[in-house]
C-alpha cells in the first residue's frame, strides 16, 4: 500500500506537471503567430505620403510621432472587431495576379491603426470592399506599393497574424480632465492587441479601465496628483506591469514609457 508521504509526493508532482502543461499551452496561445495564410484583398488610401491615414479609429493620432509610420492599414468590419484588433500586426503579400503583384510576391508587416467602414451603396465585389463579411485591408499607399502596383486599385492578397516588433516600451498618454481620464496605449509589442488595462495610483489599488474607443481606455476615478502604474493584458493572455511610470506631478497630454511584452 502506498504510504501517505509517497501519495503526497506523487500528488504534488502531478499538480506541478499539470501547471507546467497549462502554462506552456497559454504561452503558445499567446505567441502562436505565423500561422496559415488566409485570402483577402487590399486597396490603399491616404495619399503617397500617407498623411490621410492619421487620426484613425484606433485613436493613435499622428502615426509618425507614435512610431507606426506608413506600414499601416484600416481593417474591414470582419477584422476590426469593434476596435479590439487595433494594434494587431499582419504579414501581407500580393498573390495570384502577375500583372499587378510585384515580382516574387514580397511581403510586408503592417499594424492595424484604422477602420475601413462598409459602403452598402456598392456591391461587395464592386466598390464595397469593406462590406461584411469580406476580410479586407485598406493599406496606407506607401505600404501598398511595397507589394503591388498602385494602378491596380485592388489586389488579391494572403495575410497572417504575426508578432509585433516595437522599439522601446509601451507608451501611455494621459488625456481628459480632473474628473475623466482617457489613457491611450500605444507601441505595444508581441501580441499587439490590448485586451485589458488597469491603473494603480498612490492612493488606490488596481482599478480596471474600460475601453472607450480604439485603444483609449477610461477611468472616472480621480487620479490627478498621484503617481500612476499601469498593468496591460494582451489578447493572448500575457500581462505586463509598469510601476510608477507617471510621477505625481504628471500633466494631461503627457506620454510615459513603461515595460514591453
PDB file of C-alpha atoms in Angstrom:
ATOM      1  CA  UNK A   1       0.000   0.000   0.000  1.00  0.00           C
ATOM      2  CA  UNK A   2       1.254   3.465  -0.892  1.00  0.00           C
ATOM      3  CA  UNK A   3       2.366   5.460   2.141  1.00  0.00           C
ATOM      4  CA  UNK A   4       0.860   8.869   2.901  1.00  0.00           C
ATOM      5  CA  UNK A   5       4.174  10.626   2.222  1.00  0.00           C
ATOM      6  CA  UNK A   6       4.546   8.851  -1.142  1.00  0.00           C
ATOM      7  CA  UNK A   7       0.941   9.762  -2.067  1.00  0.00           C
ATOM      8  CA  UNK A   8       1.554  13.403  -1.173  1.00  0.00           C
ATOM      9  CA  UNK A   9       4.791  13.440  -3.157  1.00  0.00           C
ATOM     10  CA  UNK A  10       3.135  11.900  -6.230  1.00  0.00           C
ATOM     11  CA  UNK A  11       0.168  14.258  -5.971  1.00  0.00           C
ATOM     12  CA  UNK A  12       2.483  17.277  -5.693  1.00  0.00           C
ATOM     13  CA  UNK A  13       4.384  16.095  -8.778  1.00  0.00           C
ATOM     14  CA  UNK A  14       1.179  15.668 -10.780  1.00  0.00           C
ATOM     15  CA  UNK A  15      -0.049  19.128  -9.795  1.00  0.00           C
ATOM     16  CA  UNK A  16       3.259  20.717 -10.797  1.00  0.00           C
ATOM     17  CA  UNK A  17       3.256  18.821 -14.093  1.00  0.00           C
ATOM     18  CA  UNK A  18      -0.326  19.904 -14.815  1.00  0.00           C
ATOM     19  CA  UNK A  19       0.512  23.523 -14.023  1.00  0.00           C
ATOM     20  CA  UNK A  20       3.522  23.356 -16.335  1.00  0.00           C
ATOM     21  CA  UNK A  21       1.374  22.000 -19.159  1.00  0.00           C
ATOM     22  CA  UNK A  22      -1.229  24.726 -18.683  1.00  0.00           C
ATOM     23  CA  UNK A  23       1.477  27.395 -18.571  1.00  0.00           C
ATOM     24  CA  UNK A  24       3.077  26.069 -21.744  1.00  0.00           C
ATOM     25  CA  UNK A  25      -0.300  25.960 -23.501  1.00  0.00           C
ATOM     26  CA  UNK A  26      -1.064  29.567 -22.545  1.00  0.00           C
ATOM     27  CA  UNK A  27       2.396  30.665 -23.629  1.00  0.00           C
ATOM     28  CA  UNK A  28       1.939  29.053 -27.041  1.00  0.00           C
ATOM     29  CA  UNK A  29      -1.544  30.529 -27.363  1.00  0.00           C
ATOM     30  CA  UNK A  30      -0.199  33.987 -26.610  1.00  0.00           C
ATOM     31  CA  UNK A  31       2.677  33.727 -29.072  1.00  0.00           C
ATOM     32  CA  UNK A  32       1.133  31.474 -31.743  1.00  0.00           C
ATOM     33  CA  UNK A  33       1.890  33.693 -34.705  1.00  0.00           C
ATOM     34  CA  UNK A  34       2.939  32.927 -38.269  1.00  0.00           C
ATOM     35  CA  UNK A  35       0.058  30.522 -38.740  1.00  0.00           C
ATOM     36  CA  UNK A  36      -1.580  29.562 -42.011  1.00  0.00           C
ATOM     37  CA  UNK A  37      -2.194  32.113 -44.727  1.00  0.00           C
ATOM     38  CA  UNK A  38      -5.699  33.473 -45.337  1.00  0.00           C
ATOM     39  CA  UNK A  39      -7.019  35.008 -48.545  1.00  0.00           C
ATOM     40  CA  UNK A  40      -8.397  38.553 -48.776  1.00  0.00           C
ATOM     41  CA  UNK A  41      -7.980  41.704 -50.889  1.00  0.00           C
ATOM     42  CA  UNK A  42      -6.201  45.013 -50.367  1.00  0.00           C
ATOM     43  CA  UNK A  43      -6.716  48.565 -51.561  1.00  0.00           C
ATOM     44  CA  UNK A  44      -4.952  51.764 -50.476  1.00  0.00           C
ATOM     45  CA  UNK A  45      -5.764  55.224 -49.125  1.00  0.00           C
ATOM     46  CA  UNK A  46      -4.174  58.283 -47.573  1.00  0.00           C
ATOM     47  CA  UNK A  47      -2.042  59.587 -50.438  1.00  0.00           C
ATOM     48  CA  UNK A  48       1.582  58.997 -51.390  1.00  0.00           C
ATOM     49  CA  UNK A  49       2.832  60.354 -48.038  1.00  0.00           C
ATOM     50  CA  UNK A  50       0.131  58.559 -46.034  1.00  0.00           C
ATOM     51  CA  UNK A  51      -0.920  61.872 -44.483  1.00  0.00           C
ATOM     52  CA  UNK A  52      -4.552  60.873 -44.955  1.00  0.00           C
ATOM     53  CA  UNK A  53      -4.147  57.903 -42.628  1.00  0.00           C
ATOM     54  CA  UNK A  54      -3.650  59.995 -39.480  1.00  0.00           C
ATOM     55  CA  UNK A  55      -6.168  60.212 -36.616  1.00  0.00           C
ATOM     56  CA  UNK A  56      -7.859  56.896 -37.383  1.00  0.00           C
ATOM     57  CA  UNK A  57     -10.456  54.906 -35.481  1.00  0.00           C
ATOM     58  CA  UNK A  58      -7.865  53.351 -33.147  1.00  0.00           C
ATOM     59  CA  UNK A  59      -7.110  56.750 -31.633  1.00  0.00           C
ATOM     60  CA  UNK A  60      -3.366  56.696 -32.304  1.00  0.00           C
ATOM     61  CA  UNK A  61      -3.375  60.218 -33.746  1.00  0.00           C
ATOM     62  CA  UNK A  62      -0.173  61.089 -35.594  1.00  0.00           C
ATOM     63  CA  UNK A  63       1.145  57.729 -36.741  1.00  0.00           C
ATOM     64  CA  UNK A  64       4.572  59.210 -37.494  1.00  0.00           C
ATOM     65  CA  UNK A  65       5.194  60.522 -33.961  1.00  0.00           C
ATOM     66  CA  UNK A  66       3.636  57.428 -32.395  1.00  0.00           C
ATOM     67  CA  UNK A  67       6.142  55.211 -34.202  1.00  0.00           C
ATOM     68  CA  UNK A  68       3.770  53.396 -36.552  1.00  0.00           C
ATOM     69  CA  UNK A  69       4.981  55.158 -39.686  1.00  0.00           C
ATOM     70  CA  UNK A  70       3.369  54.265 -43.007  1.00  0.00           C
ATOM     71  CA  UNK A  71       3.247  50.468 -42.682  1.00  0.00           C
ATOM     72  CA  UNK A  72      -0.358  50.587 -41.526  1.00  0.00           C
ATOM     73  CA  UNK A  73      -3.814  49.558 -42.669  1.00  0.00           C
ATOM     74  CA  UNK A  74      -7.502  50.073 -41.972  1.00  0.00           C
ATOM     75  CA  UNK A  75      -9.409  46.841 -41.365  1.00  0.00           C
ATOM     76  CA  UNK A  76     -12.853  45.881 -42.605  1.00  0.00           C
ATOM     77  CA  UNK A  77     -15.650  45.171 -40.136  1.00  0.00           C
ATOM     78  CA  UNK A  78     -14.914  41.446 -40.219  1.00  0.00           C
ATOM     79  CA  UNK A  79     -11.363  42.062 -38.988  1.00  0.00           C
ATOM     80  CA  UNK A  80     -11.668  45.276 -36.939  1.00  0.00           C
ATOM     81  CA  UNK A  81     -13.672  43.663 -34.137  1.00  0.00           C
ATOM     82  CA  UNK A  82     -15.115  46.971 -32.913  1.00  0.00           C
ATOM     83  CA  UNK A  83     -11.614  48.301 -32.208  1.00  0.00           C
ATOM     84  CA  UNK A  84     -10.364  45.247 -30.336  1.00  0.00           C
ATOM     85  CA  UNK A  85      -7.982  44.473 -33.230  1.00  0.00           C
ATOM     86  CA  UNK A  86      -6.248  47.845 -33.026  1.00  0.00           C
ATOM     87  CA  UNK A  87      -2.500  47.306 -32.789  1.00  0.00           C
ATOM     88  CA  UNK A  88      -2.522  43.810 -34.317  1.00  0.00           C
ATOM     89  CA  UNK A  89       0.249  43.102 -36.824  1.00  0.00           C
ATOM     90  CA  UNK A  90      -0.263  41.246 -40.077  1.00  0.00           C
ATOM     91  CA  UNK A  91       2.095  39.979 -42.734  1.00  0.00           C
ATOM     92  CA  UNK A  92       0.625  40.639 -46.176  1.00  0.00           C
ATOM     93  CA  UNK A  93       1.686  39.662 -49.694  1.00  0.00           C
ATOM     94  CA  UNK A  94       0.085  40.147 -53.100  1.00  0.00           C
ATOM     95  CA  UNK A  95      -0.703  36.836 -54.830  1.00  0.00           C
ATOM     96  CA  UNK A  96      -2.236  35.301 -57.969  1.00  0.00           C
ATOM     97  CA  UNK A  97      -2.042  38.442 -60.100  1.00  0.00           C
ATOM     98  CA  UNK A  98       1.234  38.648 -62.085  1.00  0.00           C
ATOM     99  CA  UNK A  99       0.106  41.855 -63.786  1.00  0.00           C
ATOM    100  CA  UNK A 100      -0.247  43.855 -60.572  1.00  0.00           C
ATOM    101  CA  UNK A 101       1.715  41.981 -57.875  1.00  0.00           C
ATOM    102  CA  UNK A 102       5.377  42.873 -57.510  1.00  0.00           C
ATOM    103  CA  UNK A 103       7.757  40.155 -58.773  1.00  0.00           C
ATOM    104  CA  UNK A 104       8.389  37.431 -56.220  1.00  0.00           C
ATOM    105  CA  UNK A 105       5.362  38.440 -54.114  1.00  0.00           C
ATOM    106  CA  UNK A 106       7.348  40.230 -51.372  1.00  0.00           C
ATOM    107  CA  UNK A 107       5.601  40.505 -48.020  1.00  0.00           C
ATOM    108  CA  UNK A 108       5.232  43.431 -45.645  1.00  0.00           C
ATOM    109  CA  UNK A 109       4.242  43.640 -41.978  1.00  0.00           C
ATOM    110  CA  UNK A 110       1.594  46.249 -41.180  1.00  0.00           C
ATOM    111  CA  UNK A 111      -0.107  47.410 -37.985  1.00  0.00           C
ATOM    112  CA  UNK A 112      -3.878  47.838 -37.765  1.00  0.00           C
ATOM    113  CA  UNK A 113      -4.485  51.501 -36.984  1.00  0.00           C
ATOM    114  CA  UNK A 114      -7.862  52.329 -38.524  1.00  0.00           C
ATOM    115  CA  UNK A 115     -11.299  51.093 -39.548  1.00  0.00           C
ATOM    116  CA  UNK A 116     -12.443  50.688 -43.143  1.00  0.00           C
ATOM    117  CA  UNK A 117     -16.210  51.335 -42.978  1.00  0.00           C
ATOM    118  CA  UNK A 118     -18.693  49.448 -45.122  1.00  0.00           C
ATOM    119  CA  UNK A 119     -20.269  51.088 -48.165  1.00  0.00           C
ATOM    120  CA  UNK A 120     -23.635  49.423 -48.611  1.00  0.00           C
ATOM    121  CA  UNK A 121     -24.408  51.593 -51.635  1.00  0.00           C
ATOM    122  CA  UNK A 122     -21.968  49.430 -53.576  1.00  0.00           C
ATOM    123  CA  UNK A 123     -21.832  45.693 -54.072  1.00  0.00           C
ATOM    124  CA  UNK A 124     -19.314  43.682 -52.060  1.00  0.00           C
ATOM    125  CA  UNK A 125     -17.415  42.801 -55.227  1.00  0.00           C
ATOM    126  CA  UNK A 126     -17.714  46.214 -56.879  1.00  0.00           C
ATOM    127  CA  UNK A 127     -16.576  49.016 -54.605  1.00  0.00           C
ATOM    128  CA  UNK A 128     -17.985  47.789 -51.296  1.00  0.00           C
ATOM    129  CA  UNK A 129     -14.692  46.131 -50.487  1.00  0.00           C
ATOM    130  CA  UNK A 130     -15.030  46.578 -46.730  1.00  0.00           C
ATOM    131  CA  UNK A 131     -18.617  45.385 -46.509  1.00  0.00           C
ATOM    132  CA  UNK A 132     -19.274  42.425 -44.197  1.00  0.00           C
ATOM    133  CA  UNK A 133     -18.418  39.606 -44.350  1.00  0.00           C
ATOM    134  CA  UNK A 134     -15.377  40.486 -46.502  1.00  0.00           C
ATOM    135  CA  UNK A 135     -11.935  40.421 -44.887  1.00  0.00           C
ATOM    136  CA  UNK A 136     -10.182  43.407 -46.382  1.00  0.00           C
ATOM    137  CA  UNK A 137      -7.141  45.625 -45.781  1.00  0.00           C
ATOM    138  CA  UNK A 138      -7.200  49.267 -46.873  1.00  0.00           C
ATOM    139  CA  UNK A 139      -3.470  49.915 -46.690  1.00  0.00           C
ATOM    140  CA  UNK A 140      -1.547  53.170 -46.468  1.00  0.00           C
ATOM    141  CA  UNK A 141      -0.405  53.849 -50.025  1.00  0.00           C
ATOM    142  CA  UNK A 142       3.355  53.552 -49.295  1.00  0.00           C
ATOM    143  CA  UNK A 143       2.697  50.129 -47.746  1.00  0.00           C
ATOM    144  CA  UNK A 144       0.554  49.002 -50.682  1.00  0.00           C
ATOM    145  CA  UNK A 145       3.310  49.948 -53.113  1.00  0.00           C
ATOM    146  CA  UNK A 146       5.647  47.514 -51.366  1.00  0.00           C
ATOM    147  CA  UNK A 147       3.522  44.580 -52.514  1.00  0.00           C
ATOM    148  CA  UNK A 148       1.710  45.745 -55.653  1.00  0.00           C
ATOM    149  CA  UNK A 149       1.368  48.389 -58.358  1.00  0.00           C
ATOM    150  CA  UNK A 150      -0.897  51.219 -57.302  1.00  0.00           C
ATOM    151  CA  UNK A 151      -2.653  51.480 -60.662  1.00  0.00           C
ATOM    152  CA  UNK A 152      -4.344  48.155 -59.929  1.00  0.00           C
ATOM    153  CA  UNK A 153      -6.501  49.816 -57.270  1.00  0.00           C
ATOM    154  CA  UNK A 154      -7.216  46.476 -55.631  1.00  0.00           C
ATOM    155  CA  UNK A 155      -5.170  43.267 -55.489  1.00  0.00           C
ATOM    156  CA  UNK A 156      -5.698  39.759 -54.116  1.00  0.00           C
ATOM    157  CA  UNK A 157      -3.569  39.045 -51.058  1.00  0.00           C
ATOM    158  CA  UNK A 158      -2.686  36.459 -48.493  1.00  0.00           C
ATOM    159  CA  UNK A 159      -2.311  37.536 -44.887  1.00  0.00           C
ATOM    160  CA  UNK A 160      -1.484  36.064 -41.496  1.00  0.00           C
ATOM    161  CA  UNK A 161      -1.193  37.378 -37.953  1.00  0.00           C
ATOM    162  CA  UNK A 162       2.392  37.914 -36.785  1.00  0.00           C
ATOM    163  CA  UNK A 163       4.112  39.226 -33.671  1.00  0.00           C
ATOM    164  CA  UNK A 164       4.601  42.976 -33.415  1.00  0.00           C
ATOM    165  CA  UNK A 165       8.199  44.118 -33.056  1.00  0.00           C
ATOM    166  CA  UNK A 166       8.412  47.568 -31.446  1.00  0.00           C
ATOM    167  CA  UNK A 167      11.280  49.717 -30.229  1.00  0.00           C
ATOM    168  CA  UNK A 168      11.179  50.745 -26.593  1.00  0.00           C
ATOM    169  CA  UNK A 169       8.393  50.159 -24.117  1.00  0.00           C
ATOM    170  CA  UNK A 170       4.654  50.569 -24.226  1.00  0.00           C
ATOM    171  CA  UNK A 171       3.542  54.187 -24.089  1.00  0.00           C
ATOM    172  CA  UNK A 172       0.746  55.648 -22.001  1.00  0.00           C
ATOM    173  CA  UNK A 173      -0.669  59.048 -22.970  1.00  0.00           C
ATOM    174  CA  UNK A 174      -2.919  60.624 -20.341  1.00  0.00           C
ATOM    175  CA  UNK A 175      -5.742  62.813 -21.648  1.00  0.00           C
ATOM    176  CA  UNK A 176      -9.006  64.113 -20.202  1.00  0.00           C
ATOM    177  CA  UNK A 177      -9.669  66.323 -17.197  1.00  0.00           C
ATOM    178  CA  UNK A 178      -9.781  66.194 -13.398  1.00  0.00           C
ATOM    179  CA  UNK A 179     -12.939  64.056 -13.384  1.00  0.00           C
ATOM    180  CA  UNK A 180     -12.430  61.995 -16.550  1.00  0.00           C
ATOM    181  CA  UNK A 181      -9.254  60.199 -17.602  1.00  0.00           C
ATOM    182  CA  UNK A 182      -8.525  58.733 -21.022  1.00  0.00           C
ATOM    183  CA  UNK A 183      -5.405  56.579 -21.317  1.00  0.00           C
ATOM    184  CA  UNK A 184      -4.115  55.921 -24.832  1.00  0.00           C
ATOM    185  CA  UNK A 185      -1.935  52.788 -25.005  1.00  0.00           C
ATOM    186  CA  UNK A 186       0.488  52.670 -27.943  1.00  0.00           C
ATOM    187  CA  UNK A 187       3.648  50.935 -29.166  1.00  0.00           C
ATOM    188  CA  UNK A 188       2.500  47.525 -27.942  1.00  0.00           C
ATOM    189  CA  UNK A 189       4.807  44.682 -28.930  1.00  0.00           C
ATOM    190  CA  UNK A 190       4.249  40.942 -29.012  1.00  0.00           C
ATOM    191  CA  UNK A 191       0.547  40.277 -29.386  1.00  0.00           C
ATOM    192  CA  UNK A 192      -0.007  43.948 -30.249  1.00  0.00           C
ATOM    193  CA  UNK A 193      -3.624  43.842 -29.125  1.00  0.00           C
ATOM    194  CA  UNK A 194      -4.618  45.178 -25.701  1.00  0.00           C
ATOM    195  CA  UNK A 195      -7.454  43.262 -24.057  1.00  0.00           C
ATOM    196  CA  UNK A 196      -7.406  44.786 -20.584  1.00  0.00           C
ATOM    197  CA  UNK A 197      -5.827  47.750 -18.775  1.00  0.00           C
ATOM    198  CA  UNK A 198      -5.640  48.551 -15.073  1.00  0.00           C
ATOM    199  CA  UNK A 199      -4.259  51.609 -13.308  1.00  0.00           C
ATOM    200  CA  UNK A 200      -2.984  51.988  -9.766  1.00  0.00           C
ATOM    201  CA  UNK A 201      -2.364  55.346  -8.134  1.00  0.00           C
ATOM    202  CA  UNK A 202      -0.517  56.272  -4.976  1.00  0.00           C
ATOM    203  CA  UNK A 203      -3.847  56.190  -3.124  1.00  0.00           C
ATOM    204  CA  UNK A 204      -5.626  53.225  -4.700  1.00  0.00           C
ATOM    205  CA  UNK A 205      -5.303  49.566  -5.503  1.00  0.00           C
ATOM    206  CA  UNK A 206      -5.558  48.271  -9.065  1.00  0.00           C
ATOM    207  CA  UNK A 207      -8.536  49.808 -10.874  1.00  0.00           C
ATOM    208  CA  UNK A 208      -9.898  48.313 -14.114  1.00  0.00           C
ATOM    209  CA  UNK A 209     -10.250  50.685 -17.065  1.00  0.00           C
ATOM    210  CA  UNK A 210     -12.957  50.337 -19.698  1.00  0.00           C
ATOM    211  CA  UNK A 211     -12.406  50.645 -23.431  1.00  0.00           C
ATOM    212  CA  UNK A 212     -13.765  53.989 -24.607  1.00  0.00           C
ATOM    213  CA  UNK A 213     -12.814  53.662 -28.277  1.00  0.00           C
ATOM    214  CA  UNK A 214      -9.936  52.124 -30.176  1.00  0.00           C
ATOM    215  CA  UNK A 215      -7.044  51.859 -27.729  1.00  0.00           C
ATOM    216  CA  UNK A 216      -8.304  54.647 -25.468  1.00  0.00           C
ATOM    217  CA  UNK A 217      -9.163  53.387 -22.002  1.00  0.00           C
ATOM    218  CA  UNK A 218     -11.140  55.437 -19.475  1.00  0.00           C
ATOM    219  CA  UNK A 219     -11.448  55.932 -15.743  1.00  0.00           C
ATOM    220  CA  UNK A 220     -13.721  58.200 -13.711  1.00  0.00           C
ATOM    221  CA  UNK A 221     -11.637  57.830 -10.549  1.00  0.00           C
ATOM    222  CA  UNK A 222      -9.714  60.974  -9.613  1.00  0.00           C
ATOM    223  CA  UNK A 223      -6.038  60.259 -10.299  1.00  0.00           C
ATOM    224  CA  UNK A 224      -4.533  63.746 -10.524  1.00  0.00           C
ATOM    225  CA  UNK A 225      -1.575  64.469  -8.269  1.00  0.00           C
ATOM    226  CA  UNK A 226      -0.729  60.798  -7.809  1.00  0.00           C
ATOM    227  CA  UNK A 227       1.983  58.589  -9.253  1.00  0.00           C
ATOM    228  CA  UNK A 228       0.490  56.054 -11.677  1.00  0.00           C
ATOM    229  CA  UNK A 229       1.275  52.429 -12.508  1.00  0.00           C
ATOM    230  CA  UNK A 230      -0.281  50.507 -15.397  1.00  0.00           C
ATOM    231  CA  UNK A 231      -0.987  46.842 -15.952  1.00  0.00           C
ATOM    232  CA  UNK A 232      -1.707  45.718 -19.512  1.00  0.00           C
ATOM    233  CA  UNK A 233      -3.008  42.318 -20.608  1.00  0.00           C
ATOM    234  CA  UNK A 234      -2.805  41.267 -24.243  1.00  0.00           C
ATOM    235  CA  UNK A 235      -5.453  39.308 -26.141  1.00  0.00           C
ATOM    236  CA  UNK A 236      -3.127  36.305 -25.811  1.00  0.00           C
ATOM    237  CA  UNK A 237      -3.361  36.459 -22.021  1.00  0.00           C
ATOM    238  CA  UNK A 238       0.082  37.851 -21.198  1.00  0.00           C
ATOM    239  CA  UNK A 239       0.297  40.624 -18.598  1.00  0.00           C
ATOM    240  CA  UNK A 240       2.971  43.285 -18.171  1.00  0.00           C
ATOM    241  CA  UNK A 241       3.092  45.699 -15.224  1.00  0.00           C
ATOM    242  CA  UNK A 242       4.809  49.089 -15.362  1.00  0.00           C
ATOM    243  CA  UNK A 243       5.241  50.556 -11.890  1.00  0.00           C
ATOM    244  CA  UNK A 244       5.224  54.308 -11.188  1.00  0.00           C
ATOM    245  CA  UNK A 245       5.766  55.290 -14.820  1.00  0.00           C
ATOM    246  CA  UNK A 246       3.947  58.594 -14.335  1.00  0.00           C
ATOM    247  CA  UNK A 247       5.229  60.752 -11.426  1.00  0.00           C
ATOM    248  CA  UNK A 248       2.812  62.514  -9.129  1.00  0.00           C
ATOM    249  CA  UNK A 249       3.250  65.831 -10.982  1.00  0.00           C
ATOM    250  CA  UNK A 250       2.199  64.453 -14.407  1.00  0.00           C
ATOM    251  CA  UNK A 251       0.118  66.689 -16.671  1.00  0.00           C
ATOM    252  CA  UNK A 252      -2.644  65.939 -19.162  1.00  0.00           C
ATOM    253  CA  UNK A 253      -1.273  65.367 -22.648  1.00  0.00           C
ATOM    254  CA  UNK A 254       1.979  63.831 -21.433  1.00  0.00           C
ATOM    255  CA  UNK A 255       3.193  60.419 -22.580  1.00  0.00           C
ATOM    256  CA  UNK A 256       5.134  57.986 -20.382  1.00  0.00           C
ATOM    257  CA  UNK A 257       7.015  54.843 -21.377  1.00  0.00           C
ATOM    258  CA  UNK A 258       6.643  51.584 -19.490  1.00  0.00           C
ATOM    259  CA  UNK A 259       7.711  47.976 -19.918  1.00  0.00           C
ATOM    260  CA  UNK A 260       7.153  45.873 -23.022  1.00  0.00           C
ATOM    261  CA  UNK A 261       5.824  42.417 -23.847  1.00  0.00           C
TER     262      UNK A 261
END
